[in-house]
mmCIF file of C-alpha atoms in Angstrom:
data_model
loop_
_atom_site.group_PDB
_atom_site.id
_atom_site.type_symbol
_atom_site.label_atom_id
_atom_site.label_comp_id
_atom_site.label_asym_id
_atom_site.label_seq_id
_atom_site.Cartn_x
_atom_site.Cartn_y
_atom_site.Cartn_z
ATOM 1 C CA MET A 126 0.000 0.000 0.000
ATOM 2 C CA THR A 127 2.805 2.451 0.851
ATOM 3 C CA GLY A 128 4.411 1.993 -2.571
ATOM 4 C CA GLN A 129 1.085 2.478 -4.300
ATOM 5 C CA MET A 130 0.430 5.710 -2.389
ATOM 6 C CA GLU A 131 3.869 7.121 -3.218
ATOM 7 C CA ALA A 132 3.350 6.362 -6.896
ATOM 8 C CA LEU A 133 -0.024 8.052 -6.902
ATOM 9 C CA GLU A 134 1.284 11.072 -4.997
ATOM 10 C CA LYS A 135 3.902 11.609 -7.712
ATOM 11 C CA THR A 136 1.246 11.837 -10.449
ATOM 12 C CA ILE A 137 -1.594 13.518 -8.536
ATOM 13 C CA HIS A 138 -1.223 17.052 -7.105
ATOM 14 C CA ILE A 139 -2.886 16.765 -3.753
ATOM 15 C CA THR A 140 -4.750 19.857 -2.690
ATOM 16 C CA GLN A 141 -7.321 20.330 0.012
ATOM 17 C CA LYS A 142 -9.984 20.284 -2.693
ATOM 18 C CA ASN A 143 -9.074 16.928 -4.215
ATOM 19 C CA ARG A 144 -7.761 15.175 -1.073
ATOM 20 C CA THR A 145 -11.097 13.438 -0.558
ATOM 21 C CA GLN A 146 -11.019 12.124 -4.119
ATOM 22 C CA PHE A 147 -7.451 10.926 -3.643
ATOM 23 C CA THR A 148 -8.303 9.180 -0.385
ATOM 24 C CA ASN A 149 -11.220 7.397 -2.031
ATOM 25 C CA SER A 150 -8.887 6.225 -4.798
ATOM 26 C CA ILE A 151 -6.487 4.816 -2.242
ATOM 27 C CA LEU A 152 -9.308 3.033 -0.437
ATOM 28 C CA MET A 153 -10.486 1.552 -3.723
ATOM 29 C CA VAL A 154 -6.966 0.273 -4.463
ATOM 30 C CA GLY A 155 -6.778 -1.187 -0.979
ATOM 31 C CA TRP A 156 -10.123 -2.949 -1.248
ATOM 32 C CA CYS A 157 -9.187 -4.365 -4.651
ATOM 33 C CA TRP A 158 -5.892 -5.641 -3.265
ATOM 34 C CA LEU A 159 -7.643 -7.209 -0.278
ATOM 35 C CA LEU A 160 -10.269 -8.853 -2.485
ATOM 36 C CA MET A 161 -7.606 -10.265 -4.807
ATOM 37 C CA THR A 162 -5.681 -11.634 -1.814
ATOM 38 C CA VAL A 163 -8.762 -13.356 -0.387
ATOM 39 C CA LEU A 164 -9.743 -14.840 -3.744
ATOM 40 C CA THR A 165 -6.199 -16.055 -4.398
ATOM 41 C CA HIS A 166 -6.024 -17.699 -0.964
ATOM 42 C CA ALA A 167 -9.411 -19.327 -1.516
ATOM 43 C CA SER A 168 -8.276 -20.642 -4.877
ATOM 44 C CA GLU A 169 -5.092 -22.080 -3.365
ATOM 45 C CA GLN A 170 -7.097 -23.711 -0.592
ATOM 46 C CA ALA A 171 -9.450 -25.240 -3.145
ATOM 47 C CA THR A 172 -6.698 -26.667 -5.341
ATOM 48 C CA ALA A 173 -4.125 -27.686 -2.710
ATOM 49 C CA PRO A 174 -4.046 -31.408 -1.827
ATOM 50 C CA LYS A 175 -6.141 -31.985 1.272
ATOM 51 C CA PRO A 176 -4.823 -34.203 4.046
ATOM 52 C CA PRO A 177 -6.626 -37.528 4.353
ATOM 53 C CA GLU A 178 -9.504 -37.776 6.797
ATOM 54 C CA GLU A 179 -7.251 -39.945 8.944
ATOM 55 C CA ALA A 180 -4.978 -36.921 9.396
ATOM 56 C CA LYS A 181 -7.579 -35.192 11.551
ATOM 57 C CA THR A 182 -7.497 -37.866 14.235
ATOM 58 C CA THR A 183 -5.371 -38.031 17.337
ATOM 59 C CA ILE A 184 -3.000 -40.857 18.163
ATOM 60 C CA SER A 185 -3.715 -43.511 20.785
ATOM 61 C CA LEU A 186 -2.322 -46.628 19.097
ATOM 62 C CA ASP A 187 0.633 -48.324 20.797
ATOM 63 C CA ALA A 188 3.350 -50.220 18.955
ATOM 64 C CA TRP A 189 2.453 -53.743 20.066
ATOM 65 C CA THR A 190 -1.218 -53.278 19.173
ATOM 66 C CA ALA A 191 -0.216 -51.887 15.780
ATOM 67 C CA VAL A 192 1.707 -55.033 14.775
ATOM 68 C CA SER A 193 -1.323 -57.018 13.643
ATOM 69 C CA GLN A 194 -2.864 -53.973 11.966
ATOM 70 C CA MET A 195 0.320 -53.257 9.970
ATOM 71 C CA THR A 196 1.012 -56.811 8.742
ATOM 72 C CA PRO A 197 2.067 -57.430 6.004
ATOM 73 C CA GLY A 198 3.898 -54.560 4.322
ATOM 74 C CA ILE A 199 5.655 -53.656 1.087
ATOM 75 C CA ASN A 200 8.235 -51.040 0.057
ATOM 76 C CA LEU A 201 8.027 -48.499 -2.745
ATOM 77 C CA GLY A 202 11.709 -49.114 -3.333
ATOM 78 C CA ASN A 203 13.949 -47.451 -5.928
ATOM 79 C CA THR A 204 11.450 -44.631 -6.310
ATOM 80 C CA PHE A 205 11.611 -41.597 -4.024
ATOM 81 C CA ASP A 206 14.959 -42.864 -2.736
ATOM 82 C CA ASN A 207 16.518 -42.350 -6.183
ATOM 83 C CA ILE A 208 19.375 -39.833 -6.154
ATOM 84 C CA GLN A 209 19.575 -39.160 -9.895
ATOM 85 C CA GLN A 210 16.061 -38.310 -11.025
ATOM 86 C CA TRP A 211 14.005 -38.983 -7.913
ATOM 87 C CA GLU A 212 10.731 -40.810 -8.588
ATOM 88 C CA THR A 213 11.340 -42.125 -12.114
ATOM 89 C CA GLY A 214 15.144 -42.258 -12.252
ATOM 90 C CA TRP A 215 15.436 -45.992 -11.574
ATOM 91 C CA GLY A 216 12.721 -47.169 -13.928
ATOM 92 C CA SER A 217 9.545 -46.541 -11.960
ATOM 93 C CA PRO A 218 6.568 -44.936 -13.665
ATOM 94 C CA LEU A 219 4.931 -42.115 -11.756
ATOM 95 C CA ILE A 220 3.130 -43.624 -8.781
ATOM 96 C CA THR A 221 -0.638 -43.386 -9.166
ATOM 97 C CA LYS A 222 -3.518 -43.536 -6.742
ATOM 98 C CA GLU A 223 -4.810 -46.605 -8.588
ATOM 99 C CA PHE A 224 -1.529 -48.447 -8.026
ATOM 100 C CA ILE A 225 -1.615 -47.644 -4.311
ATOM 101 C CA GLN A 226 -5.195 -48.898 -4.118
ATOM 102 C CA SER A 227 -4.107 -52.115 -5.851
ATOM 103 C CA LEU A 228 -1.602 -52.764 -3.042
ATOM 104 C CA ALA A 229 -4.397 -52.491 -0.502
ATOM 105 C CA SER A 230 -6.530 -54.842 -2.610
ATOM 106 C CA LEU A 231 -3.701 -57.390 -2.606
ATOM 107 C CA GLY A 232 -3.841 -57.436 1.186
ATOM 108 C CA PHE A 233 -0.942 -55.205 2.168
ATOM 109 C CA LYS A 234 -1.485 -53.153 5.318
ATOM 110 C CA THR A 235 1.699 -51.041 5.329
ATOM 111 C CA VAL A 236 3.643 -49.215 2.640
ATOM 112 C CA ARG A 237 7.180 -48.130 3.479
ATOM 113 C CA LEU A 238 8.099 -44.992 1.551
ATOM 114 C CA PRO A 239 11.903 -44.596 1.397
ATOM 115 C CA VAL A 240 12.856 -40.999 0.545
ATOM 116 C CA ALA A 241 16.036 -39.201 -0.505
ATOM 117 C CA TRP A 242 15.480 -35.737 0.967
ATOM 118 C CA ASP A 243 18.950 -34.208 0.978
ATOM 119 C CA THR A 244 19.808 -34.913 -2.658
ATOM 120 C CA PHE A 245 17.026 -32.687 -3.973
ATOM 121 C CA ALA A 246 16.781 -30.176 -1.124
ATOM 122 C CA ASP A 247 17.584 -26.514 -1.737
ATOM 123 C CA HIS A 248 20.654 -25.805 0.419
ATOM 124 C CA GLY A 249 19.271 -27.910 3.257
ATOM 125 C CA LYS A 250 15.656 -26.819 2.853
ATOM 126 C CA ILE A 251 13.206 -29.463 1.676
ATOM 127 C CA THR A 252 11.402 -28.064 -1.346
ATOM 128 C CA THR A 253 7.683 -27.462 -1.676
ATOM 129 C CA GLU A 254 7.531 -29.964 -4.542
ATOM 130 C CA GLN A 255 9.217 -32.680 -2.467
ATOM 131 C CA PHE A 256 6.708 -32.235 0.331
ATOM 132 C CA ARG A 257 3.806 -31.978 -2.109
ATOM 133 C CA ARG A 258 4.623 -35.206 -3.941
ATOM 134 C CA VAL A 259 5.581 -37.308 -0.917
ATOM 135 C CA GLY A 260 2.527 -35.971 0.903
ATOM 136 C CA GLU A 261 0.301 -36.826 -2.037
ATOM 137 C CA VAL A 262 1.455 -40.449 -2.203
ATOM 138 C CA ALA A 263 1.396 -40.792 1.593
ATOM 139 C CA GLY A 264 -2.167 -39.471 1.537
ATOM 140 C CA TRP A 265 -3.189 -42.074 -1.033
ATOM 141 C CA ILE A 266 -1.658 -44.803 1.119
ATOM 142 C CA MET A 267 -3.555 -43.717 4.215
ATOM 143 C CA ASP A 268 -6.782 -43.073 2.300
ATOM 144 C CA ALA A 269 -6.564 -46.701 1.131
ATOM 145 C CA GLY A 270 -6.588 -47.770 4.789
ATOM 146 C CA MET A 271 -2.899 -48.657 4.983
ATOM 147 C CA PHE A 272 -0.130 -47.409 7.238
ATOM 148 C CA CYS A 273 2.606 -45.278 5.673
ATOM 149 C CA VAL A 274 6.216 -45.244 6.879
ATOM 150 C CA ILE A 275 8.347 -42.273 5.789
ATOM 151 C CA ASN A 276 12.089 -42.284 6.386
ATOM 152 C CA ILE A 277 15.379 -40.690 5.397
ATOM 153 C CA HIS A 278 16.837 -43.368 3.153
ATOM 154 C CA TRP A 279 20.393 -43.858 1.859
ATOM 155 C CA ASP A 280 20.352 -40.459 0.138
ATOM 156 C CA GLY A 281 23.958 -40.738 -1.007
ATOM 157 C CA GLY A 282 25.220 -42.059 2.329
ATOM 158 C CA TRP A 283 25.659 -38.696 4.056
ATOM 159 C CA ILE A 284 24.409 -39.821 7.474
ATOM 160 C CA ASP A 285 27.284 -42.192 8.252
ATOM 161 C CA SER A 286 29.589 -40.751 5.554
ATOM 162 C CA GLY A 287 29.300 -44.145 3.901
ATOM 163 C CA SER A 288 31.185 -43.253 0.724
ATOM 164 C CA LYS A 289 34.939 -43.015 1.228
ATOM 165 C CA GLU A 290 35.284 -41.142 -2.067
ATOM 166 C CA ARG A 291 32.706 -38.495 -1.141
ATOM 167 C CA PHE A 292 33.554 -38.251 2.555
ATOM 168 C CA PRO A 293 37.271 -39.079 2.929
ATOM 169 C CA ASP A 294 37.663 -37.140 6.192
ATOM 170 C CA THR A 295 34.511 -38.357 7.953
ATOM 171 C CA TYR A 296 34.089 -41.856 6.486
ATOM 172 C CA HIS A 297 31.920 -44.071 8.736
ATOM 173 C CA THR A 298 31.371 -41.381 11.364
ATOM 174 C CA PHE A 299 28.479 -39.135 12.368
ATOM 175 C CA SER A 300 30.103 -35.821 11.510
ATOM 176 C CA PRO A 301 29.001 -32.446 12.950
ATOM 177 C CA GLU A 302 27.695 -31.505 9.504
ATOM 178 C CA ALA A 303 25.678 -34.727 9.295
ATOM 179 C CA GLU A 304 24.267 -34.136 12.775
ATOM 180 C CA LYS A 305 23.168 -30.619 11.827
ATOM 181 C CA LYS A 306 21.487 -31.815 8.646
ATOM 182 C CA PHE A 307 19.869 -34.810 10.351
ATOM 183 C CA ARG A 308 18.295 -32.592 13.015
ATOM 184 C CA SER A 309 17.163 -30.012 10.474
ATOM 185 C CA TYR A 310 15.566 -32.503 8.106
ATOM 186 C CA TRP A 311 13.630 -34.233 10.855
ATOM 187 C CA GLN A 312 12.446 -30.873 12.176
ATOM 188 C CA GLN A 313 11.176 -30.038 8.699
ATOM 189 C CA ILE A 314 9.606 -33.446 8.000
ATOM 190 C CA ALA A 315 7.980 -33.779 11.407
ATOM 191 C CA THR A 316 6.638 -30.226 11.348
ATOM 192 C CA HIS A 317 5.167 -30.639 7.871
ATOM 193 C CA PHE A 318 3.320 -33.856 8.766
ATOM 194 C CA ALA A 319 2.601 -32.969 12.405
ATOM 195 C CA THR A 320 -1.198 -33.092 12.163
ATOM 196 C CA HIS A 321 -1.411 -36.458 10.412
ATOM 197 C CA GLY A 322 -2.886 -39.296 12.433
ATOM 198 C CA GLU A 323 -1.663 -42.645 13.639
ATOM 199 C CA LYS A 324 -1.395 -44.318 10.234
ATOM 200 C CA LEU A 325 1.700 -42.222 9.490
ATOM 201 C CA LEU A 326 4.966 -43.432 11.045
ATOM 202 C CA PHE A 327 8.478 -41.984 10.884
ATOM 203 C CA GLU A 328 11.605 -44.128 10.562
ATOM 204 C CA GLY A 329 14.775 -42.265 11.548
ATOM 205 C CA LEU A 330 17.111 -43.696 8.936
ATOM 206 C CA ASN A 331 17.751 -46.756 6.814
ATOM 207 C CA GLU A 332 20.874 -48.959 6.989
ATOM 208 C CA GLU A 333 23.341 -46.065 7.225
ATOM 209 C CA THR A 334 24.430 -46.890 10.766
ATOM 210 C CA ASN A 335 28.031 -48.027 10.317
ATOM 211 C CA PHE A 336 30.017 -45.716 12.581
ATOM 212 C CA ALA A 337 33.087 -47.953 12.773
ATOM 213 C CA ASN A 338 35.540 -45.042 12.564
ATOM 214 C CA GLU A 339 34.167 -43.344 15.677
ATOM 215 C CA GLY A 340 36.811 -45.280 17.614
ATOM 216 C CA THR A 341 36.115 -48.473 19.524
ATOM 217 C CA VAL A 342 33.272 -50.888 18.926
ATOM 218 C CA GLU A 343 31.550 -49.426 21.978
ATOM 219 C CA GLN A 344 31.863 -45.915 20.556
ATOM 220 C CA ALA A 345 30.439 -47.031 17.221
ATOM 221 C CA TYR A 346 27.362 -48.488 18.916
ATOM 222 C CA ALA A 347 27.047 -45.464 21.205
ATOM 223 C CA THR A 348 27.005 -43.191 18.170
ATOM 224 C CA LEU A 349 24.006 -45.010 16.735
ATOM 225 C CA THR A 350 22.234 -44.674 20.080
ATOM 226 C CA ARG A 351 22.944 -40.929 19.933
ATOM 227 C CA VAL A 352 21.578 -40.691 16.384
ATOM 228 C CA ASN A 353 18.418 -42.589 17.335
ATOM 229 C CA GLN A 354 17.973 -40.393 20.400
ATOM 230 C CA LEU A 355 18.372 -37.247 18.302
ATOM 231 C CA PHE A 356 15.678 -38.504 15.950
ATOM 232 C CA ILE A 357 13.195 -39.204 18.753
ATOM 233 C CA ASP A 358 13.848 -35.960 20.622
ATOM 234 C CA THR A 359 13.626 -33.870 17.457
ATOM 235 C CA VAL A 360 10.327 -35.379 16.335
ATOM 236 C CA ARG A 361 8.727 -35.230 19.778
ATOM 237 C CA ALA A 362 9.718 -31.562 20.184
ATOM 238 C CA THR A 363 7.647 -30.558 17.148
ATOM 239 C CA GLY A 364 4.464 -31.269 19.082
ATOM 240 C CA GLU A 365 0.978 -31.826 17.640
ATOM 241 C CA ASN A 366 0.444 -35.542 16.903
ATOM 242 C CA ASN A 367 4.202 -36.077 16.810
ATOM 243 C CA ALA A 368 4.195 -36.119 20.603
ATOM 244 C CA GLN A 369 2.416 -39.491 20.399
ATOM 245 C CA ARG A 370 3.436 -40.741 16.952
ATOM 246 C CA LEU A 371 4.733 -44.285 16.420
ATOM 247 C CA LEU A 372 8.443 -44.131 15.567
ATOM 248 C CA ILE A 373 10.926 -46.652 14.179
ATOM 249 C CA VAL A 374 14.634 -46.777 15.066
ATOM 250 C CA PRO A 375 17.152 -49.053 13.317
ATOM 251 C CA GLY A 376 19.316 -51.743 14.803
ATOM 252 C CA TYR A 377 23.044 -51.640 14.099
ATOM 253 C CA SER A 378 23.373 -51.895 10.294
ATOM 254 C CA THR A 379 19.803 -53.259 10.562
ATOM 255 C CA ASP A 380 21.542 -56.612 11.082
ATOM 256 C CA ILE A 381 20.061 -59.142 13.516
ATOM 257 C CA ASP A 382 23.349 -60.490 14.829
ATOM 258 C CA LYS A 383 24.964 -57.057 15.306
ATOM 259 C CA THR A 384 21.864 -55.641 16.953
ATOM 260 C CA CYS A 385 21.572 -58.507 19.441
ATOM 261 C CA GLN A 386 25.052 -57.766 20.832
ATOM 262 C CA LYS A 387 25.387 -56.330 24.343
ATOM 263 C CA GLU A 388 26.857 -53.105 22.942
ATOM 264 C CA TYR A 389 23.593 -52.131 21.279
ATOM 265 C CA GLN A 390 21.482 -49.819 23.439
ATOM 266 C CA LEU A 391 18.036 -48.541 22.583
ATOM 267 C CA PRO A 392 17.278 -44.826 22.945
ATOM 268 C CA THR A 393 14.735 -43.571 25.455
ATOM 269 C CA ASP A 394 11.366 -42.024 24.710
ATOM 270 C CA THR A 395 9.255 -39.653 26.770
ATOM 271 C CA THR A 396 6.156 -41.366 25.385
ATOM 272 C CA PRO A 397 6.148 -45.055 26.370
ATOM 273 C CA GLY A 398 5.028 -47.850 24.065
ATOM 274 C CA LYS A 399 5.528 -45.972 20.796
ATOM 275 C CA LEU A 400 8.772 -47.433 19.415
ATOM 276 C CA PHE A 401 9.621 -50.180 16.923
ATOM 277 C CA ILE A 402 13.086 -51.482 16.124
ATOM 278 C CA SER A 403 13.874 -51.943 12.440
ATOM 279 C CA LEU A 404 15.883 -54.879 11.087
ATOM 280 C CA HIS A 405 16.411 -56.119 7.529
ATOM 281 C CA TYR A 406 16.821 -59.721 6.434
ATOM 282 C CA TYR A 407 19.131 -60.647 3.549
ATOM 283 C CA THR A 408 20.516 -63.986 4.769
ATOM 284 C CA PRO A 409 22.289 -66.017 3.523
ATOM 285 C CA TRP A 410 23.835 -63.415 1.233
ATOM 286 C CA PRO A 411 25.380 -65.960 -1.210
ATOM 287 C CA PHE A 412 21.812 -67.017 -2.029
ATOM 288 C CA VAL A 413 19.958 -63.741 -1.569
ATOM 289 C CA GLY A 414 22.374 -61.283 -3.143
ATOM 290 C CA MET A 415 24.924 -63.103 -5.310
ATOM 291 C CA ASN A 416 24.501 -64.324 -8.885
ATOM 292 C CA LYS A 417 28.126 -65.465 -9.319
ATOM 293 C CA ASP A 418 31.048 -66.672 -7.221
ATOM 294 C CA THR A 419 33.379 -64.184 -5.519
ATOM 295 C CA THR A 420 36.767 -64.487 -3.830
ATOM 296 C CA TRP A 421 35.131 -64.734 -0.419
ATOM 297 C CA ALA A 422 32.087 -66.926 -1.130
ATOM 298 C CA LYS A 423 30.461 -69.183 -3.680
ATOM 299 C CA MET A 424 27.075 -68.260 -5.032
ATOM 300 C CA GLN A 425 24.284 -70.383 -3.514
ATOM 301 C CA PRO A 426 21.792 -71.310 -6.274
ATOM 302 C CA THR A 427 19.018 -72.825 -4.128
ATOM 303 C CA TRP A 428 17.586 -72.518 -0.628
ATOM 304 C CA GLY A 429 15.608 -74.817 1.661
ATOM 305 C CA SER A 430 17.977 -77.387 3.178
ATOM 306 C CA GLY A 431 17.872 -78.320 6.838
ATOM 307 C CA ASP A 432 20.887 -76.111 7.519
ATOM 308 C CA ASP A 433 19.255 -73.205 5.678
ATOM 309 C CA VAL A 434 16.111 -73.457 7.766
ATOM 310 C CA LYS A 435 18.097 -73.881 10.989
ATOM 311 C CA GLN A 436 20.059 -70.689 10.315
ATOM 312 C CA LEU A 437 16.878 -68.716 9.733
ATOM 313 C CA GLU A 438 15.156 -70.107 12.825
ATOM 314 C CA GLU A 439 18.109 -69.384 15.074
ATOM 315 C CA LEU A 440 18.429 -65.784 13.890
ATOM 316 C CA PHE A 441 14.731 -65.084 14.323
ATOM 317 C CA ASP A 442 14.774 -66.733 17.752
ATOM 318 C CA ARG A 443 17.592 -64.389 18.800
ATOM 319 C CA LEU A 444 15.647 -61.432 17.491
ATOM 320 C CA GLN A 445 12.520 -62.551 19.310
ATOM 321 C CA GLU A 446 14.469 -62.826 22.562
ATOM 322 C CA PHE A 447 15.857 -59.306 22.049
ATOM 323 C CA SER A 448 12.357 -58.013 21.338
ATOM 324 C CA ALA A 449 10.888 -59.606 24.464
ATOM 325 C CA ARG A 450 13.773 -58.560 26.706
ATOM 326 C CA ASN A 451 13.521 -54.933 25.601
ATOM 327 C CA ASN A 452 9.727 -54.903 25.226
ATOM 328 C CA ILE A 453 9.927 -53.491 21.707
ATOM 329 C CA PRO A 454 8.220 -54.948 18.609
ATOM 330 C CA VAL A 455 10.169 -55.643 15.426
ATOM 331 C CA PHE A 456 9.588 -53.886 12.129
ATOM 332 C CA LEU A 457 11.235 -56.138 9.531
ATOM 333 C CA GLY A 458 11.575 -53.238 7.113
ATOM 334 C CA GLU A 459 13.139 -55.127 4.200
ATOM 335 C CA PHE A 460 13.509 -58.680 2.939
ATOM 336 C CA SER A 461 14.017 -59.740 -0.660
ATOM 337 C CA LEU A 462 16.349 -61.653 -2.978
ATOM 338 C CA CYS A 463 17.744 -61.797 -6.512
ATOM 339 C CA SER A 464 15.073 -62.359 -9.126
ATOM 340 C CA ASP A 465 17.265 -64.705 -11.171
ATOM 341 C CA LYS A 466 17.268 -67.516 -8.604
ATOM 342 C CA GLU A 467 15.280 -70.709 -9.037
ATOM 343 C CA LYS A 468 11.595 -69.892 -8.591
ATOM 344 C CA ALA A 469 10.872 -72.714 -6.125
ATOM 345 C CA SER A 470 13.759 -71.570 -3.915
ATOM 346 C CA ARG A 471 12.601 -67.954 -4.107
ATOM 347 C CA VAL A 472 9.163 -68.995 -2.953
ATOM 348 C CA ARG A 473 10.529 -71.205 -0.156
ATOM 349 C CA TRP A 474 12.860 -68.489 1.163
ATOM 350 C CA THR A 475 10.304 -65.680 0.996
ATOM 351 C CA SER A 476 7.623 -67.851 2.543
ATOM 352 C CA ALA A 477 9.957 -68.944 5.329
ATOM 353 C CA VAL A 478 11.025 -65.395 6.202
ATOM 354 C CA TYR A 479 7.446 -64.171 6.099
ATOM 355 C CA ARG A 480 6.122 -66.937 8.327
ATOM 356 C CA ALA A 481 9.068 -66.686 10.719
ATOM 357 C CA ALA A 482 8.168 -63.041 11.260
ATOM 358 C CA LEU A 483 4.440 -63.694 11.563
ATOM 359 C CA LYS A 484 4.671 -66.374 14.204
ATOM 360 C CA ARG A 485 6.941 -64.141 16.315
ATOM 361 C CA LYS A 486 4.596 -61.141 15.999
ATOM 362 C CA MET A 487 6.945 -59.108 13.808
ATOM 363 C CA ILE A 488 5.896 -56.939 10.844
ATOM 364 C CA PRO A 489 7.320 -58.335 7.561
ATOM 365 C CA VAL A 490 7.772 -55.654 4.873
ATOM 366 C CA LEU A 491 8.792 -56.923 1.446
ATOM 367 C CA TRP A 492 11.386 -54.893 -0.467
ATOM 368 C CA ASP A 493 9.931 -54.270 -3.916
ATOM 369 C CA THR A 494 11.191 -52.193 -6.839
ATOM 370 C CA PRO A 495 10.035 -51.277 -10.362
ATOM 371 C CA GLY A 496 9.683 -54.506 -12.301
ATOM 372 C CA GLY A 497 9.589 -56.506 -9.089
ATOM 373 C CA VAL A 498 6.792 -58.437 -7.431
ATOM 374 C CA VAL A 499 3.923 -56.051 -8.249
ATOM 375 C CA SER A 500 3.577 -54.313 -11.614
ATOM 376 C CA ARG A 501 3.268 -50.541 -11.272
ATOM 377 C CA LYS A 502 1.370 -50.269 -14.546
ATOM 378 C CA PRO A 503 -2.280 -51.196 -15.088
ATOM 379 C CA PRO A 504 -3.700 -53.692 -14.344
ATOM 380 C CA PHE A 505 -1.173 -53.842 -11.440
ATOM 381 C CA VAL A 506 -1.038 -57.639 -11.286
ATOM 382 C CA PRO A 507 1.627 -59.594 -9.386
ATOM 383 C CA HIS A 508 4.392 -60.836 -11.654
ATOM 384 C CA ASP A 509 4.340 -64.315 -10.120
ATOM 385 C CA GLU A 510 3.050 -66.253 -7.137
ATOM 386 C CA LEU A 511 4.996 -64.372 -4.457
ATOM 387 C CA VAL A 512 2.312 -61.846 -3.544
ATOM 388 C CA GLU A 513 -0.334 -64.563 -3.425
ATOM 389 C CA MET A 514 1.948 -66.457 -1.082
ATOM 390 C CA LEU A 515 2.198 -63.437 1.205
ATOM 391 C CA ARG A 516 -1.570 -63.147 1.291
ATOM 392 C CA GLN A 517 -2.091 -66.873 1.938
ATOM 393 C CA PRO A 518 1.022 -68.201 3.657
ATOM 394 C CA GLU A 519 -0.422 -71.646 4.405
ATOM 395 C CA SER A 520 0.332 -72.749 0.858
ATOM 396 C CA VAL A 521 1.263 -71.358 -2.524
ATOM 397 C CA ALA A 522 -0.402 -72.121 -5.819
ATOM 398 C CA THR A 523 1.786 -72.756 -8.837
ATOM 399 C CA SER A 524 1.754 -74.897 -11.952
ATOM 400 C CA ASP A 525 4.248 -76.675 -14.157
ATOM 401 C CA HIS A 526 4.594 -76.378 -17.909
ATOM 402 C CA SER A 527 1.945 -79.057 -18.445
ATOM 403 C CA GLY A 528 -0.653 -76.851 -16.782
ATOM 404 C CA THR A 529 -1.028 -79.195 -13.816
ATOM 405 C CA SER A 530 -1.777 -77.281 -10.620
ATOM 406 C CA HIS A 531 0.404 -77.899 -7.581
ATOM 407 C CA ARG A 532 0.588 -76.621 -4.015
ATOM 408 C CA LEU A 533 3.996 -75.613 -2.690
ATOM 409 C CA GLU A 534 3.969 -76.126 1.045
ATOM 410 C CA PRO A 535 5.919 -73.452 2.928
ATOM 411 C CA VAL A 536 9.134 -74.546 4.603
ATOM 412 C CA MET A 537 8.076 -73.208 7.988
ATOM 413 C CA GLN A 538 5.040 -74.610 9.748
ATOM 414 C CA ASP A 539 3.241 -73.059 12.687
#
């Protein structure tokens, strides 16, 4: 208004006679400006994505009660965690509401949404477009009746300076710069989503928890405890529903064996009963992750022997004991394997992991990527029998080349 008045005063000679006319002109300009502002705001409100109805609720759900409601889950992997071109850079089509609804129709109850925030932030500030798009997809997930887990994913490895080439001076440490960014990003994320209800969970970080260069083994573990504590304290301090929100903290390298060591200490929380611990399962790696021999191991082509099953059972028993001793439920945030392994072995392994988690009251969340288990293009059908197996773990339908129907019994029995 001041600038408009000065401009008018330069072109209008104000005398006592025409002052009233001038004042009326100014009032007209002011009313027009106010009307335009109101209409613009109303238009923005009408077109802006609205939070899901679930977002209006408060949070009373505790972690143990949530386990059955969140089982099973699936990841939108290699999508918003991409560090080249974000959503579509690793082969994913744009995620649609129809695809999200198809996941709910398949029986999934949780969608984990890994996100690279830092890569596309503007000098440490998460952009409006990042929040808009992640919020849109998260809203679709919750509107479909599923839980949504948002995290800070690998994102180039800045949290634990995981790349020696990029971070030669701070490799495998939690540097002061990383601490500053970690706090800032969780303040921004938590504040933006603060009013959303109990179907939205935050996961502090992914697997980037290798702080081996902090000094001793004890110091490495203590650093992860400090990172997890910073995450909890930062989120809780933003208030609103975040004071009661369910949160997920990772084990050391999200590895069962490393997390079950005496050096691992959980953080504390001012709100009891709201924490999960996150582990991933990619064991045995020669079967799960290798498609050729290496100098340190031979590729394992099949899975399902007595020794294979024994290894799985023992690891999950250890994890169950840790969970019971610390009174914290397990969020098995990732499990998957190479797609080029024998189909029967893939089914046996996935079924065994899934059922091992179920019978120990853990939340199994399948790692899935573009071109993986569920097609992201219409009609969104599963690529093979794996999703059907997850929906009906008692047995898995398949058929041989003759068209004869068979039932593959899962390795693990209740």
